[in-house]
C-alpha atoms as one frame of an Amber mdcrd trajectory, in Angstrom:
protein
   0.151  -0.141  -0.052   1.069   3.373  -0.768  -0.001   7.024   0.351   0.573
   9.977  -1.484  -0.074  13.485  -0.602  -2.020  15.661  -3.464  -1.476  19.856
  -2.784  -4.052  22.140  -4.433  -0.984  23.499  -6.437  -0.892  20.194  -8.046
   2.173  18.888  -6.325   1.966  15.269  -5.701   4.907  13.942  -3.258   5.490
  11.494  -0.599   3.873  12.501   2.815   6.815  13.443   4.394   8.516  15.718
   1.824   5.029  17.901   1.748   5.185  18.221   5.807   2.631  15.194   6.440
   2.977  12.005   8.641   1.312   8.991   8.497   0.750   6.420  10.437  -0.894
   3.418   9.622  -2.548   0.154  11.882  -3.530  -2.599  10.617  -5.952  -4.893
  12.364  -7.199  -8.190  11.228 -10.947  -8.517   9.827 -13.515 -11.671  10.254
 -13.931 -11.420   6.452 -10.063 -12.103   5.883  -9.267  -8.372   5.081  -7.636
  -5.651   6.655  -8.994  -2.488   8.995  -6.756   0.223   8.386  -6.481   3.039
  10.209  -3.961   6.031   9.267  -3.378   8.561  11.965  -2.250  11.753   9.866
  -0.200  14.934  11.164   0.756  18.192   9.058   3.675  19.894  10.632   4.278
  22.426   8.075   4.579  25.956   8.940   1.936  27.533   6.849  -2.011  26.167
   6.408  -2.142  24.055   3.078  -4.839  22.801   1.062  -4.582  18.953   0.255
  -5.723  15.518  -0.498  -4.664  12.306   1.117  -4.720   9.269  -1.479  -4.204
   5.662  -0.062  -4.094   2.859  -2.747  -2.785  -0.727  -3.611  -1.797  -1.934
  -6.929  -2.180  -5.251  -8.443   0.376  -6.564 -10.881   0.558  -8.087 -13.928
  -2.770  -6.638 -14.894  -3.028  -6.621 -18.844  -6.391  -7.019 -18.637  -8.234
  -5.597 -15.446 -11.804  -6.030 -14.442 -13.594  -3.335 -12.233 -15.724  -3.124
  -9.730 -17.424   0.364  -7.791 -20.601  -0.935  -6.947 -23.368   0.485  -8.411
 -21.432   3.338 -10.792 -18.893   1.320 -12.669 -18.888  -2.464 -13.915 -15.918
  -3.768 -16.076 -15.503  -1.563 -19.193 -18.543   0.611 -17.856 -20.113   1.460
 -21.458 -19.519  -0.496 -24.422 -17.552   1.205 -27.029 -20.500   1.062 -29.444
 -23.205   2.075 -27.203 -25.185   5.327 -27.851 -25.653   6.858 -24.536 -22.063
   8.535 -23.222 -21.074   7.958 -19.828 -17.761   7.237 -18.159 -16.107   3.980
 -19.813 -12.414   2.428 -19.220 -10.221   1.886 -21.891  -6.772   0.486 -21.828
  -4.312   3.604 -22.840  -7.112   6.291 -22.577  -5.169   8.998 -21.288  -5.529
  12.076 -23.552  -7.566  14.727 -23.159  -9.310  13.942 -26.008 -10.175  10.540
 -24.624 -11.410  12.339 -21.659 -14.072  14.729 -23.311 -15.454  11.425 -24.833
 -15.757  10.147 -21.307 -13.149   7.299 -21.605 -10.239   7.232 -19.738  -7.658
   4.590 -18.123  -8.204   6.135 -15.010 -11.267   7.263 -12.593 -12.080   8.495
  -9.437 -15.605  10.004  -7.915 -17.277  11.331  -5.282 -17.746   8.247  -2.599
 -21.563   8.949  -2.509 -21.797   7.885  -6.071 -21.174   4.048  -4.991 -23.906
   1.692  -3.163 -21.246   0.703  -1.325 -17.746   3.043  -1.375 -15.615   0.198
  -2.456 -13.324  -0.617  -5.587 -12.759  -3.883  -6.729 -10.060  -4.658  -9.199
  -9.024  -8.080 -10.646  -6.103  -8.337 -13.085  -7.251 -10.112 -15.942  -9.311
 -13.531 -16.185  -8.472 -16.362 -14.003  -6.216 -13.922 -12.233  -6.732 -12.279
  -8.431  -6.924  -8.776  -7.238  -7.433  -6.209  -4.352 -10.268  -4.363  -3.379
 -10.479  -0.924  -0.827 -13.108   0.255   0.867 -14.229   3.082   3.038 -17.049
   5.461   4.452 -18.847   7.847   2.543 -17.652  10.632   4.797 -14.349  11.203
   7.145 -12.938  13.968   9.394 -11.811  15.367   6.113 -15.455  15.452   3.983
 -16.722  13.461   1.421 -14.290  10.399   0.660 -13.312   9.735  -3.027 -12.839
   5.997  -4.982 -10.802   5.370  -7.955  -8.634   3.066  -9.831  -6.289   3.556
 -12.197  -4.233   1.546 -14.934  -0.775   2.041 -16.371  -0.326   0.165 -19.224
   3.779   0.379 -20.024   3.622  -1.717 -15.877   0.890  -3.509 -16.902  -0.464
  -2.414 -13.127  -3.706  -2.012 -11.857  -4.738   0.429  -8.775  -7.247   0.821
  -6.637  -7.634   3.939  -4.577  -9.402   6.364  -1.770  -8.964   9.838  -1.477
  -9.822  11.953   1.815 -11.311  14.249   0.501 -13.192  13.162  -2.571 -11.718
  14.327  -6.194 -13.216  13.711  -9.344 -11.351  13.110 -12.586 -10.751  13.422
 -15.708 -14.109  14.661 -15.598 -17.127  15.139 -13.842 -20.163  13.223 -14.953
 -23.506  14.868 -14.512 -26.081  12.519 -16.313 -25.680  13.574 -19.889 -23.024
  13.481 -22.564 -21.658  17.056 -21.586 -18.449  16.129 -19.256 -18.127  18.391
 -16.698 -14.602  19.891 -15.520 -12.898  17.591 -13.037 -13.766  18.238  -9.211
 -12.144  18.855  -5.885 -13.432  18.816  -2.467 -11.018  20.882  -0.321  -9.717
  20.516   3.294  -6.941  23.398   4.515  -4.732  21.308   6.920  -3.078  24.059
  10.014   0.287  23.516  10.988   0.153  21.482  13.897  -3.065  19.154  12.500
  -4.158  15.943  13.186  -6.895  13.480  11.712  -7.188  10.120  11.422  -9.298
   8.064   8.453  -9.831   4.232   8.836 -10.279   1.881   5.423 -10.049  -1.763
   4.704  -8.241  -3.759   2.222  -9.080  -7.087   0.865  -7.010  -9.529  -1.006
  -9.454 -11.037  -3.912  -9.029 -14.447  -5.457  -9.637 -14.861  -9.163 -12.895
 -15.633  -9.403 -15.001 -12.228 -10.042 -18.180 -13.120  -7.786 -15.345 -12.929
  -4.864 -16.885  -9.296  -4.019 -20.241 -10.485  -2.656 -18.705 -11.879   0.620
 -16.705  -8.427   0.576 -20.026  -6.408   0.339 -21.845  -8.747   2.753 -19.523
  -8.336   5.379 -19.693  -4.162   4.948 -23.304  -4.151   4.656 -23.413  -5.846
   8.178 -20.964  -3.300   9.271 -22.402  -0.188   8.229 -26.653  -0.910   8.860
 -25.954  -0.499  12.350 -25.605   3.297  11.659 -28.008   3.204   9.494 -31.591
   2.431  11.115 -34.376   1.866   8.998 -36.761   4.644   9.430 -40.327   3.663
   7.640 -42.674   6.116   7.546 -46.013   4.081   7.501 -46.736  -0.066   8.023
 -46.820  -1.911   5.250 -50.255  -1.894   4.883 -51.059   1.802   5.548 -48.232
   1.701   2.352 -50.123  -0.090   0.227 -53.121   1.975   0.869 -51.682   5.059
  -0.028 -50.245   3.418  -3.420 -53.234   1.942  -4.707 -54.990   5.162  -3.505
 -52.251   7.067  -5.441 -52.622   5.312  -8.933 -56.427   4.771  -8.889 -56.963
   8.922  -8.019 -53.403   9.921 -10.293 -52.490   7.812 -12.761 -55.563   5.722
 -13.713 -57.373   7.388 -16.579 -60.630   5.656 -17.418 -60.185   7.156 -21.112
 -59.716   4.968 -22.553 -58.197   3.124 -19.189 -55.012   3.817 -19.135 -52.256
   4.263 -16.264 -50.461   7.450 -17.333 -46.910   7.223 -16.618 -46.100  10.771
 -14.757 -48.334  13.264 -13.187 -46.775  16.292 -11.760 -46.227  17.036  -7.959
 -47.832  20.575  -8.899 -51.133  20.475 -10.154 -51.045  23.927 -11.634 -47.677
  23.475 -13.582 -47.973  23.261 -17.290 -46.037  22.981 -20.166 -44.877  25.397
 -22.566 -48.137  24.248 -24.985 -50.291  25.137 -21.731 -51.270  21.426 -21.235
 -51.248  19.854 -18.070 -47.412  18.245 -17.642 -48.860  14.974 -16.928 -47.395
  12.739 -19.893 -50.125  11.370 -21.625 -48.509   8.164 -22.577 -48.476   4.443
 -21.414 -45.986   1.304 -21.552 -47.403  -1.881 -21.641 -44.717  -2.836 -19.032
 -41.910  -1.129 -17.405 -42.760   2.277 -16.550 -46.395   1.617 -16.786 -49.220
  -0.872 -17.701 -49.865  -4.038 -16.854 -47.532  -4.611 -14.121 -49.016  -1.638
 -11.733 -52.280  -2.754 -12.861 -51.877  -5.818 -11.389 -51.047  -4.569  -8.032
 -53.502  -2.508  -8.449 -55.982  -5.859  -9.008 -54.295  -7.380  -6.286 -54.895
  -4.925  -4.089 -58.210  -4.147  -4.820 -59.187  -8.348  -4.672 -57.400  -8.186
  -1.201 -59.134  -4.943   0.304 -62.448  -5.496  -1.329 -62.306  -2.575  -3.231
 -64.381  -3.281  -5.990 -63.332   0.467  -7.416 -59.551  -0.214  -7.895 -60.220
  -3.849  -8.914 -62.484  -2.377 -11.507 -59.859   0.022 -12.651 -57.007  -2.474
 -12.641 -59.375  -4.936 -14.884 -60.000  -1.461 -17.679 -56.216  -1.228 -18.094
 -55.452  -5.077 -18.480 -58.698  -4.836 -21.174 -57.108  -1.808 -22.938 -53.706
  -3.309 -23.085 -55.061  -6.884 -24.365 -57.535  -5.148 -26.609 -55.173  -5.026
 -29.500 -51.747  -6.757 -30.075 -48.834  -6.027 -32.823 -49.029  -7.506 -36.324
 -46.517  -9.920 -35.225 -49.103 -11.658 -32.193 -46.853  -9.507 -29.430 -47.994
  -6.705 -27.154 -47.483  -3.378 -28.695 -44.640  -1.183 -27.054 -46.091   2.359
 -25.908 -49.564   3.910 -26.176 -49.456   7.588 -26.543 -53.091   9.752 -26.499
 -52.345  11.523 -30.097 -51.237   8.151 -32.076 -52.047   5.361 -30.351 -49.955
   1.855 -29.988 -46.079   2.421 -31.380 -42.966   0.678 -30.977 -40.728   0.946
 -27.578 -38.307   3.601 -26.932 -35.288   1.834 -29.143 -33.648   3.717 -32.144
 -34.560   0.484 -33.777 -37.508   1.616 -36.277 -40.748  -0.098 -35.513 -38.674
  -2.120 -32.399 -39.971  -3.649 -29.576 -38.535  -4.219 -26.444 -37.963  -7.750
 -25.209 -38.007  -7.365 -21.273 -40.890  -4.398 -21.484 -42.779  -7.061 -23.372
 -42.081  -9.860 -21.257 -42.638  -8.314 -17.926 -46.095  -7.347 -19.471 -46.624
 -10.903 -20.117 -45.638 -12.329 -16.572 -47.685  -9.795 -14.684 -50.754 -11.050
 -16.867 -50.073 -14.047 -16.019 -50.391 -13.270 -12.465 -53.539 -11.293 -12.854
 -55.065 -14.188 -14.904 -54.166 -16.346 -11.956 -55.353 -14.179  -9.192 -58.873
 -13.363 -11.245 -59.445 -16.160 -13.682 -61.577 -16.494 -16.663 -60.702 -13.363
 -18.881 -60.290 -15.004 -22.124 -59.082 -12.004 -23.746 -56.219 -11.995 -21.425
 -54.838 -15.614 -21.575 -55.411 -15.246 -25.747 -52.753 -12.249 -25.009 -50.788
 -14.149 -23.324 -50.326 -17.603 -25.366 -50.030 -15.064 -28.155 -46.963 -13.236
 -26.936 -45.396 -16.312 -25.319 -46.063 -18.704 -28.459 -44.685 -16.049 -31.125
 -41.530 -15.241 -28.629 -40.898 -19.251 -28.359 -41.259 -19.524 -31.759 -38.385
 -16.990 -32.538 -35.847 -18.415 -29.882 -32.453 -19.056 -31.742 -30.891 -22.714
 -31.460 -28.438 -21.229 -28.721 -31.585 -20.476 -26.456 -31.286 -16.452 -27.341
 -34.852 -15.361 -26.771 -34.127 -11.855 -28.981 -33.791  -8.604 -27.479 -35.714
  -6.518 -30.177 -38.410  -7.879 -32.114 -40.255  -5.869 -35.224 -44.228  -5.063
 -34.470 -45.244  -5.516 -37.807 -43.121  -8.651 -39.454 -41.516 -10.348 -35.939
 -38.308 -10.466 -37.502 -35.632 -10.142 -34.134 -34.223  -7.038 -34.754 -31.078
  -7.343 -32.551 -29.896 -10.360 -30.744 -27.386  -8.717 -28.390 -27.431  -8.374
 -24.377 -29.670  -9.920 -22.028 -33.027  -7.792 -21.988 -34.697 -11.673 -22.878
 -34.103 -12.661 -19.842 -37.293 -11.810 -18.411 -39.196 -13.793 -20.594 -38.039
 -16.690 -18.749 -39.958 -16.287 -15.856 -43.194 -15.732 -17.708 -42.560 -19.145
 -19.690 -42.077 -21.344 -16.293 -44.974 -19.556 -15.059 -47.610 -20.178 -18.079
 -47.051 -23.922 -17.301 -46.427 -26.767 -19.676 -43.245 -28.629 -21.232 -42.870
 -26.313 -24.433 -42.589 -23.353 -22.623 -40.522 -24.943 -19.532 -37.839 -26.367
 -22.310 -37.714 -22.786 -24.116 -37.098 -21.280 -20.524 -34.734 -24.066 -19.787
 -32.770 -23.308 -23.119 -32.586 -19.479 -22.332 -31.984 -19.685 -19.128 -28.814
 -21.667 -20.067 -28.268 -18.849 -22.744 -28.242 -16.320 -20.596 -26.296 -17.861
 -17.433 -22.963 -17.068 -19.689 -24.066 -13.132 -18.470 -24.288 -13.945 -14.744
 -21.249 -16.060 -14.624 -19.533 -13.180 -16.453 -20.694 -10.535 -13.659 -21.600
  -8.105 -16.693 -25.501  -7.870 -17.446 -27.494  -5.392 -19.851 -30.230  -4.367
 -21.999 -32.827  -4.391 -19.488 -34.384  -0.753 -19.642 -35.179   0.743 -23.040
 -33.636   3.559 -22.686 -29.609   2.570 -21.444 -29.269  -0.021 -24.045 -26.277
  -2.223 -23.376 -25.008  -0.824 -20.500 -24.922  -2.542 -16.814 -27.943  -1.729
 -14.706 -29.761  -2.526 -11.635 -32.792  -3.620 -13.846 -30.784  -6.302 -15.651
 -30.322  -7.819 -12.177 -33.895  -7.718 -11.069 -35.070  -9.389 -14.408 -32.233
 -12.417 -13.685 -33.585 -12.996 -10.339 -37.012 -13.040 -11.640 -35.344 -15.499
 -14.080 -33.728 -18.027 -12.265 -35.910 -17.940  -9.321 -38.240 -19.251 -11.604
 -36.487 -22.007 -12.787 -35.359 -23.524  -9.472 -39.159 -23.128  -8.256 -40.420
 -25.156 -11.736 -37.443 -27.823 -11.183 -35.497 -27.381  -8.100 -32.533 -28.016
 -10.334 -29.387 -26.923  -7.908 -28.033 -24.882 -11.102 -30.887 -22.652 -11.748
 -30.687 -21.639  -7.278 -26.919 -21.206  -7.797 -27.569 -18.632 -10.900 -30.447
 -17.249  -9.012 -27.982 -16.720  -5.776 -24.942 -15.199  -8.209 -27.667 -13.032
  -9.941 -29.582 -11.729  -6.563 -25.467 -10.965  -5.313 -25.050  -8.720  -8.530
 -28.275  -6.919  -8.130 -27.312  -6.535  -4.829 -23.913  -3.972  -5.603 -26.752
  -1.175  -6.488 -28.293  -1.503  -3.450 -27.103   1.335  -0.681 -25.736  -0.658
   2.535 -25.422   3.080   4.277 -27.409   6.094   5.052 -25.743   9.104   2.546
 -25.521  12.147   4.241 -27.285  15.521   3.204 -27.301  18.704   3.557 -29.963
  19.782   6.078 -30.772  22.845   4.284 -32.266  20.121   1.119 -35.653  18.140
   1.075 -34.263  14.870   1.579 -32.053  16.424   4.145 -35.213  17.985   6.096
 -36.978  14.549   5.591 -33.774  12.842   7.028 -34.100  10.471   4.127 -32.254
   7.306   5.213 -30.981   5.585   1.808 -30.093   2.473   3.127 -32.230  -0.222
   0.882 -32.562   2.088  -2.212 -31.119   1.193  -5.332 -28.944   3.197  -8.157
 -30.571   2.667 -11.314 -27.189   2.336 -13.161 -23.884   4.069 -13.535 -25.834
   5.845 -16.186 -28.513   7.096 -14.446 -27.153   8.018 -11.241 -29.989   8.383
  -9.038 -32.142   6.550  -6.489 -35.144   4.352  -7.321 -37.278   1.575  -6.238
 -37.289  -0.841  -8.574 -35.807  -3.602  -7.151 -39.500  -4.173  -5.278 -40.457
  -5.883  -8.275 -38.421  -8.871  -7.050 -39.851  -8.618  -3.101 -41.358 -12.194
  -3.542 -38.143 -13.516  -5.190 -35.539 -12.524  -2.756 -37.644 -14.486  -0.135
 -38.252 -17.320  -2.071 -34.695 -17.335  -2.261 -34.211 -17.215   1.419 -36.328
 -20.048   1.552 -34.205 -21.964  -0.925 -30.785 -21.202   0.778 -32.018 -20.519
   4.508 -29.487 -17.677   3.640 -31.501 -15.384   5.592 -29.159 -11.932   4.032
 -31.725 -12.330   0.783 -34.658 -11.523   3.198 -33.307  -8.672   4.980 -32.044
  -6.871   2.011 -35.872  -7.101   0.695 -37.137  -6.016   3.998 -34.881  -3.160
   4.012 -35.610  -2.166   0.522 -39.312  -2.202   1.516 -38.658  -0.171   4.414
 -36.699   2.393   2.628 -39.621   3.240  -0.175 -42.163   3.784   2.600 -40.309
   6.659   2.887 -41.742   9.702   0.430 -44.830   7.723  -0.029 -47.298  11.074
   0.348 -49.567  10.851   3.520 -51.822  13.538   3.304 -52.070  16.468   0.028
 -49.244  18.619   0.585 -46.758  16.337   2.050 -43.302  16.776   0.960 -45.202
  19.039  -1.547 -47.303  16.297  -3.355 -50.664  15.090  -3.099 -51.850  11.709
  -1.159 -50.438   8.396  -2.680 -47.948  10.280  -4.768 -44.242   8.699  -4.964
 -41.276  10.412  -6.670 -38.872   8.148  -8.852 -35.896   9.743  -8.569 -33.986
  10.648  -5.184 -30.780  12.741  -6.269 -28.334  11.382  -3.539 -25.135  12.667
  -5.553 -24.048  15.293  -7.907 -26.153  14.300 -10.933 -28.743  15.692 -13.041
 -29.891  17.850  -9.956 -27.865  18.857  -7.156 -27.565  16.211  -4.529 -30.700
  16.116  -1.734 -33.431  17.022  -4.456 -36.341  15.165  -5.193 -38.114  14.798
  -8.861 -41.460  16.423  -8.477 -42.956  13.708 -10.607 -45.199  11.012  -9.187
 -44.213   8.017 -11.670 -46.720   5.088 -12.514 -44.192   2.675 -11.898 -42.610
   4.168  -9.015 -46.050   4.009  -7.103 -47.152   0.797  -8.476 -43.655  -1.038
  -7.723 -44.219  -0.055  -3.996 -47.718  -1.445  -4.051 -46.359  -4.568  -5.575
 -43.429  -4.803  -3.188 -46.421  -4.313  -0.264 -48.425  -6.834  -1.302 -45.806
  -9.245  -2.075 -44.871  -8.891   1.383 -48.319  -9.180   2.871 -48.933 -12.161
   1.349 -45.797 -13.739   2.225 -46.240 -13.002   5.732 -43.750 -10.296   5.924
């Protein structure tokens, strides 16, 4: 391990050269790593602005693999991806590279990470090292980062106190911002202590899982869960929110977004409410199912009838190719998904709609139109399955041609095929499970959300958990259970294990928002969201299958997290009763840290309702 000091002037050197004395105390940890405490004394005669950096080198790293939980995965952004955000590339060191958000060296503020840790493996079949710390120290917000020296074939993982970001700062779009550095001015004679952990890693990339589990167990004591309402009340509020704000009986849709401020209009003078509905994903069938489940359980015929109206509308018209359509717009009706491929329909969205329509049909049998839509979707997709098991990622709405086989967005079809029952569907699901296992085993899943293309996202983890838990449920085979466990571990890399510190003057600070249990959406979309509640039942089922209570705990903490910021009355956090935001800004991305997106999303309300209903059904 090396310690360096960086001055605001740009001078970099050994601590003693710049007037610092650093003493390191190391103590073994039960997880096999070391706890390091660095005691720092500044003996200079003049105040100085400086950063401390502690780094661990990994030799023979000619093909390094990186992990910053929630923020960076391998190369992070495939070169052909059309959405620009930080990417790792060996040898990329120029200003021109940085302008394209490509670099061989990256540093980030710690609150971008679900756990402030950096993992590196030297290459395939080789081990590596990891370092981890808290989001804050006595010197301010900490920094996490890594770098690669092509000439020496050396990878480095590092922590910086306080943080530095570089070579650019990412703010959620394709325009790089200038590199940022927090400041701490050291006074003559000042002393400070910072602590962190160091871990040696075996060759298996999945070795991050026990390290993150250990760090979560340590940090949760300082991040107590503090839901605003009990599970039953949260379900009632969310059901009311879907019915009151998102359901439009003409023609029977769940509008994707509605504004907190009902007086605000767009430039055209019309409401800011989005007059659109996806078939699944950000609106549509999954959340109509959740409303149906709540209506049936609570005896609310109004809720159940609204849900039926949405399900009837979604199944009344299929695409010419036999699947659902992607998106309905008030002005133009049904059309394609959010993909640049003309007339393309996105597999994950279609499959999620089919899966939850199956669950609606099971909850309330006898709807022939629903059942016909289920059969049509499953039959045509099973018929398109490639010989190797791939179910396709983007499908042409008219011809049924598979426009893209890339990524793993077809994973969600597996859960739908399994739950439909029958040997033909199960055989299709098995072959797909075998194909998509390569993504889980490589610790790099991508393609689930329509708007991020082939980059890793938390939603890819949810799709994998749904798929492999379903296969294990149907077959009892150990292979599927192992893939379900690995998928859940990968998914949980996006889940915050600690509470981010917010300024008291921000909305999230004023309401003491606890971030433990929230998920980073993706390295591209760096905000917290609640979509992980979509597989609450599967995580509970995984605990039953493995005897490992960790998955139950993580499911319950996520449900507790998002029983915050569900509006309990009109005016609560400037929203209306039952509204739920999509985005919580826990870092400097899209909006200043501590802000809340003032739009209620159908999926945000719906996934909270779904998680509550699944928890109630499971006896949580």
